[in-house]
Amino acid sequence: MDFQIGDLISFLDSTEKGIIKEVRNNSYIIAVDEFEIEYPKSIKIIKTGSNKAKESVDNTLIEESKEVFILDPFSLNNVSICFISSEIKHELKSLRTFIYNNTDTNILIVLYNQLGLKTELVFDGRIGCNNQIEISKSIKLEEINQLIYQIIFSKPNEIIAPYNGNFKIKSKYLSDPKNFTHNTNYGDAIIKSLYDNNDIINKPLIITQIESSTLNYLSKKIIIPSANQHLKEKYIIKNDTIELDLHLNKLIERLNKDKEFSNDFEILEFQKSECRKGIEYAIQNDKITKIILIHGNGTGKLRSEIEKIIKEYENLQSQDASFKEYGFGAIFVKIIKNFNKNKNIFY
């Protein structure tokens, strides 16, 4: 069947209907639904087509639209990140960014951007099998530097170890239109495979030159914990009280693992994270009603952050811990197990 722009179509795999906005090499079309949301469809699963909707299509939108990069879900078996040119050539300042999951498995992925000493969360979420998600409509080139990520594969009755990776890419490389490849199916794009199960890195489509010299450095500076790490952690519990020492050396000793930090900010964030984990563990344990959070006698910064965390929970009450046992270096927290949030009362 010969499909044309403006044809009204429906599909074999769903009850959706749409209007053809673009035809890609007689294998893919870009359709627009009633909410003007674009999505790709294989011509193999198109059921009907007609010219009834041609007059309702915005021709100006079609002529000015930028081709969106699409991966054939049946041709690859990998997870990849794609940078797409969203501006006029020779004036690239920002890019649209997609993550493509071209596997038969649902995934959870967390992606960080490391820029100097600053670590920023870019994306954290689920992507279905043979699916994609746009994580940024306009990411500034100067903000792209070193990407660190973890992929968790979700298969029924099967445990798959998380896949950790990282790479560095120069913003100068991304800003040069000459480094973007273009063809009928894919548009202007630079693609980097994040997880590859079929050794496709050397295919012509994967053209970006990724540096790998910083991988060892990054792996030492930033560690993405595995999904079940917290199950291995142990707490000191005495009767109905949990005691959590937030001194850095005590935390590392309790977790029984090596950990390196680049600066004081990373150390403080680590201590705050462990503080929250301890509080959550205590709240969920019916036998625990008290928490001792040991912060020590320092600048007061850690104590201040702990007090902010405690205020996040409506069912916690706090005061200074026993001076005889801890001096000025600990906070005593009481957990109100029967707290009615709607009425804001204890009973």
PDB file of C-alpha atoms in Angstrom, residues 22-208:
ATOM      1  CA  GLU A  22       6.289  11.741   7.529  1.00  0.00           C
ATOM      2  CA  VAL A  23       7.117   8.584   5.539  1.00  0.00           C
ATOM      3  CA  ARG A  24      10.583   7.122   6.130  1.00  0.00           C
ATOM      4  CA  ASN A  25      12.010   5.039   3.288  1.00  0.00           C
ATOM      5  CA  ASN A  26       8.786   2.994   2.962  1.00  0.00           C
ATOM      6  CA  SER A  27       9.571   1.212   6.272  1.00  0.00           C
ATOM      7  CA  TYR A  28       8.559   3.692   8.979  1.00  0.00           C
ATOM      8  CA  ILE A  29       6.064   6.496   9.277  1.00  0.00           C
ATOM      9  CA  ILE A  30       5.793   9.301  11.823  1.00  0.00           C
ATOM     10  CA  ALA A  31       2.171   9.636  12.917  1.00  0.00           C
ATOM     11  CA  VAL A  32       0.436  12.447  14.829  1.00  0.00           C
ATOM     12  CA  ASP A  33      -2.459  11.625  17.183  1.00  0.00           C
ATOM     13  CA  GLU A  34      -5.384  13.857  18.194  1.00  0.00           C
ATOM     14  CA  PHE A  35      -3.214  15.553  20.828  1.00  0.00           C
ATOM     15  CA  GLU A  36      -0.524  16.353  18.191  1.00  0.00           C
ATOM     16  CA  ILE A  37       1.902  13.923  19.843  1.00  0.00           C
ATOM     17  CA  GLU A  38       4.346  12.328  17.387  1.00  0.00           C
ATOM     18  CA  TYR A  39       5.209   8.618  17.464  1.00  0.00           C
ATOM     19  CA  PRO A  40       6.890   6.172  15.042  1.00  0.00           C
ATOM     20  CA  LYS A  41       5.170   3.124  13.565  1.00  0.00           C
ATOM     21  CA  SER A  42       6.364   0.336  11.276  1.00  0.00           C
ATOM     22  CA  ILE A  43       4.474   0.191   7.973  1.00  0.00           C
ATOM     23  CA  LYS A  44       4.126  -3.571   8.547  1.00  0.00           C
ATOM     24  CA  ILE A  45       1.520  -3.022  11.288  1.00  0.00           C
ATOM     25  CA  ILE A  46      -0.535  -0.296   9.582  1.00  0.00           C
ATOM     26  CA  LYS A  47      -4.038  -1.615   8.889  1.00  0.00           C
ATOM     27  CA  THR A  48      -5.786   1.055   6.844  1.00  0.00           C
ATOM     28  CA  GLY A  49      -4.950   4.244   5.032  1.00  0.00           C
ATOM     29  CA  SER A  50      -6.949   6.947   3.271  1.00  0.00           C
ATOM     30  CA  ASN A  51      -6.656  10.540   2.133  1.00  0.00           C
ATOM     31  CA  LYS A  52      -9.613  11.800   4.187  1.00  0.00           C
ATOM     32  CA  ALA A  53      -7.488  13.692   6.699  1.00  0.00           C
ATOM     33  CA  LYS A  54      -5.154  15.499   4.296  1.00  0.00           C
ATOM     34  CA  GLU A  55      -6.850  18.858   4.566  1.00  0.00           C
ATOM     35  CA  SER A  56      -6.634  18.861   8.381  1.00  0.00           C
ATOM     36  CA  VAL A  57      -2.876  18.407   8.498  1.00  0.00           C
ATOM     37  CA  ASP A  58      -0.815  21.475   9.270  1.00  0.00           C
ATOM     38  CA  ASN A  59       1.419  21.671   6.189  1.00  0.00           C
ATOM     39  CA  THR A  60       3.569  24.399   7.726  1.00  0.00           C
ATOM     40  CA  LEU A  61       4.348  22.142  10.671  1.00  0.00           C
ATOM     41  CA  ILE A  62       5.297  19.310   8.328  1.00  0.00           C
ATOM     42  CA  GLU A  63       7.622  21.456   6.233  1.00  0.00           C
ATOM     43  CA  GLU A  64       9.432  23.011   9.206  1.00  0.00           C
ATOM     44  CA  SER A  65       9.644  19.908  11.432  1.00  0.00           C
ATOM     45  CA  LYS A  66      13.025  18.364  12.169  1.00  0.00           C
ATOM     46  CA  GLU A  67      13.445  14.652  11.442  1.00  0.00           C
ATOM     47  CA  VAL A  68      13.556  12.637  14.666  1.00  0.00           C
ATOM     48  CA  PHE A  69      16.064   9.818  15.006  1.00  0.00           C
ATOM     49  CA  ILE A  70      14.432   6.379  15.122  1.00  0.00           C
ATOM     50  CA  LEU A  71      16.041   2.991  15.716  1.00  0.00           C
ATOM     51  CA  ASP A  72      14.495  -0.063  14.097  1.00  0.00           C
ATOM     52  CA  PRO A  73      13.498  -2.134  17.168  1.00  0.00           C
ATOM     53  CA  PHE A  74      14.028  -5.364  15.235  1.00  0.00           C
ATOM     54  CA  SER A  75      17.560  -4.663  13.997  1.00  0.00           C
ATOM     55  CA  LEU A  76      19.564  -4.000  17.192  1.00  0.00           C
ATOM     56  CA  ASN A  77      19.857  -5.474  20.683  1.00  0.00           C
ATOM     57  CA  ASN A  78      21.250  -2.713  22.822  1.00  0.00           C
ATOM     58  CA  VAL A  79      20.562   0.327  24.993  1.00  0.00           C
ATOM     59  CA  SER A  80      21.853   3.588  23.547  1.00  0.00           C
ATOM     60  CA  ILE A  81      21.853   7.334  24.037  1.00  0.00           C
ATOM     61  CA  CYS A  82      21.205   9.553  21.045  1.00  0.00           C
ATOM     62  CA  PHE A  83      22.047  13.241  20.617  1.00  0.00           C
ATOM     63  CA  ILE A  84      19.923  14.879  17.934  1.00  0.00           C
ATOM     64  CA  SER A  85      20.513  18.175  16.216  1.00  0.00           C
ATOM     65  CA  SER A  86      17.534  20.405  17.064  1.00  0.00           C
ATOM     66  CA  GLU A  87      18.823  23.668  15.581  1.00  0.00           C
ATOM     67  CA  ILE A  88      20.003  25.156  12.313  1.00  0.00           C
ATOM     68  CA  LYS A  89      23.279  23.653  11.134  1.00  0.00           C
ATOM     69  CA  HIS A  90      26.498  25.534  11.939  1.00  0.00           C
ATOM     70  CA  GLU A  91      24.780  27.103  14.982  1.00  0.00           C
ATOM     71  CA  LEU A  92      24.522  24.106  17.312  1.00  0.00           C
ATOM     72  CA  LYS A  93      24.239  25.163  20.962  1.00  0.00           C
ATOM     73  CA  SER A  94      21.883  22.532  22.355  1.00  0.00           C
ATOM     74  CA  LEU A  95      20.676  19.015  21.540  1.00  0.00           C
ATOM     75  CA  ARG A  96      17.608  16.855  22.000  1.00  0.00           C
ATOM     76  CA  THR A  97      18.574  13.712  23.868  1.00  0.00           C
ATOM     77  CA  PHE A  98      16.912  10.287  23.788  1.00  0.00           C
ATOM     78  CA  ILE A  99      17.563   6.924  25.434  1.00  0.00           C
ATOM     79  CA  TYR A 100      16.592   3.906  23.325  1.00  0.00           C
ATOM     80  CA  ASN A 101      15.939   0.460  24.807  1.00  0.00           C
ATOM     81  CA  ASN A 102      16.178  -1.921  21.860  1.00  0.00           C
ATOM     82  CA  THR A 103      16.111  -5.108  23.939  1.00  0.00           C
ATOM     83  CA  ASP A 104      13.325  -7.535  24.805  1.00  0.00           C
ATOM     84  CA  THR A 105      13.588  -6.547  28.482  1.00  0.00           C
ATOM     85  CA  ASN A 106      12.178  -3.669  30.496  1.00  0.00           C
ATOM     86  CA  ILE A 107      14.952  -1.628  32.105  1.00  0.00           C
ATOM     87  CA  LEU A 108      15.485   0.774  34.968  1.00  0.00           C
ATOM     88  CA  ILE A 109      18.231   3.291  34.209  1.00  0.00           C
ATOM     89  CA  VAL A 110      19.879   6.043  36.228  1.00  0.00           C
ATOM     90  CA  LEU A 111      22.079   8.534  34.361  1.00  0.00           C
ATOM     91  CA  TYR A 112      24.352  11.155  35.921  1.00  0.00           C
ATOM     92  CA  ASN A 113      26.384  13.967  34.366  1.00  0.00           C
ATOM     93  CA  GLN A 114      29.735  14.762  36.011  1.00  0.00           C
ATOM     94  CA  LEU A 115      30.892  18.340  35.337  1.00  0.00           C
ATOM     95  CA  GLY A 116      33.989  19.139  37.361  1.00  0.00           C
ATOM     96  CA  LEU A 117      33.192  18.413  41.019  1.00  0.00           C
ATOM     97  CA  LYS A 118      29.453  18.677  40.404  1.00  0.00           C
ATOM     98  CA  THR A 119      27.374  15.539  39.861  1.00  0.00           C
ATOM     99  CA  GLU A 120      23.876  16.051  38.434  1.00  0.00           C
ATOM    100  CA  LEU A 121      21.088  13.515  37.975  1.00  0.00           C
ATOM    101  CA  VAL A 122      19.990  13.567  34.313  1.00  0.00           C
ATOM    102  CA  PHE A 123      17.425  10.761  34.260  1.00  0.00           C
ATOM    103  CA  ASP A 124      16.118   8.090  36.602  1.00  0.00           C
ATOM    104  CA  GLY A 125      13.258   5.912  35.433  1.00  0.00           C
ATOM    105  CA  ARG A 126      11.816   2.936  33.556  1.00  0.00           C
ATOM    106  CA  ILE A 127      11.915   2.329  29.799  1.00  0.00           C
ATOM    107  CA  GLY A 128       9.867  -0.506  28.295  1.00  0.00           C
ATOM    108  CA  CYS A 129      11.314  -3.083  25.919  1.00  0.00           C
ATOM    109  CA  ASN A 130      11.777  -1.871  22.321  1.00  0.00           C
ATOM    110  CA  ASN A 131      10.887   1.632  23.439  1.00  0.00           C
ATOM    111  CA  GLN A 132      12.471   5.040  23.851  1.00  0.00           C
ATOM    112  CA  ILE A 133      12.148   8.166  25.974  1.00  0.00           C
ATOM    113  CA  GLU A 134      13.229  11.763  25.426  1.00  0.00           C
ATOM    114  CA  ILE A 135      15.208  12.858  28.480  1.00  0.00           C
ATOM    115  CA  SER A 136      15.850  16.414  27.319  1.00  0.00           C
ATOM    116  CA  LYS A 137      14.365  18.616  24.610  1.00  0.00           C
ATOM    117  CA  SER A 138      17.257  21.050  24.877  1.00  0.00           C
ATOM    118  CA  ILE A 139      20.430  20.053  26.706  1.00  0.00           C
ATOM    119  CA  LYS A 140      23.193  22.687  26.549  1.00  0.00           C
ATOM    120  CA  LEU A 141      26.426  21.454  25.050  1.00  0.00           C
ATOM    121  CA  GLU A 142      28.611  23.024  27.723  1.00  0.00           C
ATOM    122  CA  GLU A 143      26.713  20.966  30.314  1.00  0.00           C
ATOM    123  CA  ILE A 144      27.677  17.621  28.729  1.00  0.00           C
ATOM    124  CA  ASN A 145      30.972  16.176  29.911  1.00  0.00           C
ATOM    125  CA  GLN A 146      31.183  12.787  31.659  1.00  0.00           C
ATOM    126  CA  LEU A 147      28.152  10.508  31.840  1.00  0.00           C
ATOM    127  CA  ILE A 148      27.868   7.792  34.485  1.00  0.00           C
ATOM    128  CA  TYR A 149      25.022   5.298  34.390  1.00  0.00           C
ATOM    129  CA  GLN A 150      23.591   2.056  35.741  1.00  0.00           C
ATOM    130  CA  ILE A 151      21.125  -0.206  33.908  1.00  0.00           C
ATOM    131  CA  ILE A 152      18.982  -2.750  35.762  1.00  0.00           C
ATOM    132  CA  PHE A 153      17.255  -5.348  33.571  1.00  0.00           C
ATOM    133  CA  SER A 154      13.832  -6.590  34.671  1.00  0.00           C
ATOM    134  CA  LYS A 155      12.930 -10.127  33.588  1.00  0.00           C
ATOM    135  CA  PRO A 156      10.347 -12.380  35.296  1.00  0.00           C
ATOM    136  CA  ASN A 157      11.945 -15.149  37.369  1.00  0.00           C
ATOM    137  CA  GLU A 158      15.445 -14.116  36.330  1.00  0.00           C
ATOM    138  CA  ILE A 159      18.072 -12.138  38.234  1.00  0.00           C
ATOM    139  CA  ILE A 160      20.394 -10.075  36.030  1.00  0.00           C
ATOM    140  CA  ALA A 161      23.293  -8.180  37.580  1.00  0.00           C
ATOM    141  CA  PRO A 162      23.112  -4.360  37.158  1.00  0.00           C
ATOM    142  CA  TYR A 163      25.265  -3.003  34.332  1.00  0.00           C
ATOM    143  CA  ASN A 164      27.446  -0.004  35.284  1.00  0.00           C
ATOM    144  CA  GLY A 165      29.194   2.198  32.747  1.00  0.00           C
ATOM    145  CA  ASN A 166      30.544   5.666  32.069  1.00  0.00           C
ATOM    146  CA  PHE A 167      32.160   7.651  29.282  1.00  0.00           C
ATOM    147  CA  LYS A 168      33.440  11.107  28.415  1.00  0.00           C
ATOM    148  CA  ILE A 169      32.450  13.077  25.342  1.00  0.00           C
ATOM    149  CA  LYS A 170      33.712  16.504  24.272  1.00  0.00           C
ATOM    150  CA  SER A 171      31.104  19.235  23.841  1.00  0.00           C
ATOM    151  CA  LYS A 172      33.234  20.522  20.951  1.00  0.00           C
ATOM    152  CA  TYR A 173      32.602  17.231  19.131  1.00  0.00           C
ATOM    153  CA  LEU A 174      28.847  17.453  19.722  1.00  0.00           C
ATOM    154  CA  SER A 175      28.672  21.068  18.577  1.00  0.00           C
ATOM    155  CA  ASP A 176      30.154  20.346  15.142  1.00  0.00           C
ATOM    156  CA  PRO A 177      27.384  19.519  12.573  1.00  0.00           C
ATOM    157  CA  LYS A 178      29.952  17.600  10.507  1.00  0.00           C
ATOM    158  CA  ASN A 179      29.977  14.861  13.146  1.00  0.00           C
ATOM    159  CA  PHE A 180      26.239  14.218  12.774  1.00  0.00           C
ATOM    160  CA  THR A 181      25.163  11.550  10.315  1.00  0.00           C
ATOM    161  CA  HIS A 182      21.980  11.857   8.289  1.00  0.00           C
ATOM    162  CA  ASN A 183      19.880   9.478   6.285  1.00  0.00           C
ATOM    163  CA  THR A 184      16.208   9.032   5.487  1.00  0.00           C
ATOM    164  CA  ASN A 185      15.478   6.812   8.480  1.00  0.00           C
ATOM    165  CA  TYR A 186      17.541   8.383  11.226  1.00  0.00           C
ATOM    166  CA  GLY A 187      17.811  12.129  10.721  1.00  0.00           C
ATOM    167  CA  ASP A 188      20.822  14.053  12.092  1.00  0.00           C
ATOM    168  CA  ALA A 189      22.197  12.197  15.102  1.00  0.00           C
ATOM    169  CA  ILE A 190      25.200  11.052  17.119  1.00  0.00           C
ATOM    170  CA  ILE A 191      24.666   7.729  18.876  1.00  0.00           C
ATOM    171  CA  LYS A 192      26.530   6.073  21.730  1.00  0.00           C
ATOM    172  CA  SER A 193      25.783   2.512  22.842  1.00  0.00           C
ATOM    173  CA  LEU A 194      25.375   2.298  26.635  1.00  0.00           C
ATOM    174  CA  TYR A 195      24.851  -1.460  26.691  1.00  0.00           C
ATOM    175  CA  ASP A 196      25.613  -3.741  23.760  1.00  0.00           C
ATOM    176  CA  ASN A 197      24.676  -7.398  23.481  1.00  0.00           C
ATOM    177  CA  ASN A 198      25.548  -7.947  19.816  1.00  0.00           C
ATOM    178  CA  ASP A 199      28.860  -6.139  19.297  1.00  0.00           C
ATOM    179  CA  ILE A 200      27.349  -3.431  17.085  1.00  0.00           C
ATOM    180  CA  ILE A 201      29.768  -0.661  18.049  1.00  0.00           C
ATOM    181  CA  ASN A 202      31.626  -0.842  14.737  1.00  0.00           C
ATOM    182  CA  LYS A 203      28.536  -0.530  12.547  1.00  0.00           C
ATOM    183  CA  PRO A 204      28.489   2.661  10.428  1.00  0.00           C
ATOM    184  CA  LEU A 205      25.545   4.022  12.394  1.00  0.00           C
ATOM    185  CA  ILE A 206      27.629   4.328  15.574  1.00  0.00           C
ATOM    186  CA  ILE A 207      29.944   7.143  14.523  1.00  0.00           C
ATOM    187  CA  THR A 208      30.749   9.033  17.725  1.00  0.00           C
TER     188      THR A 208
END
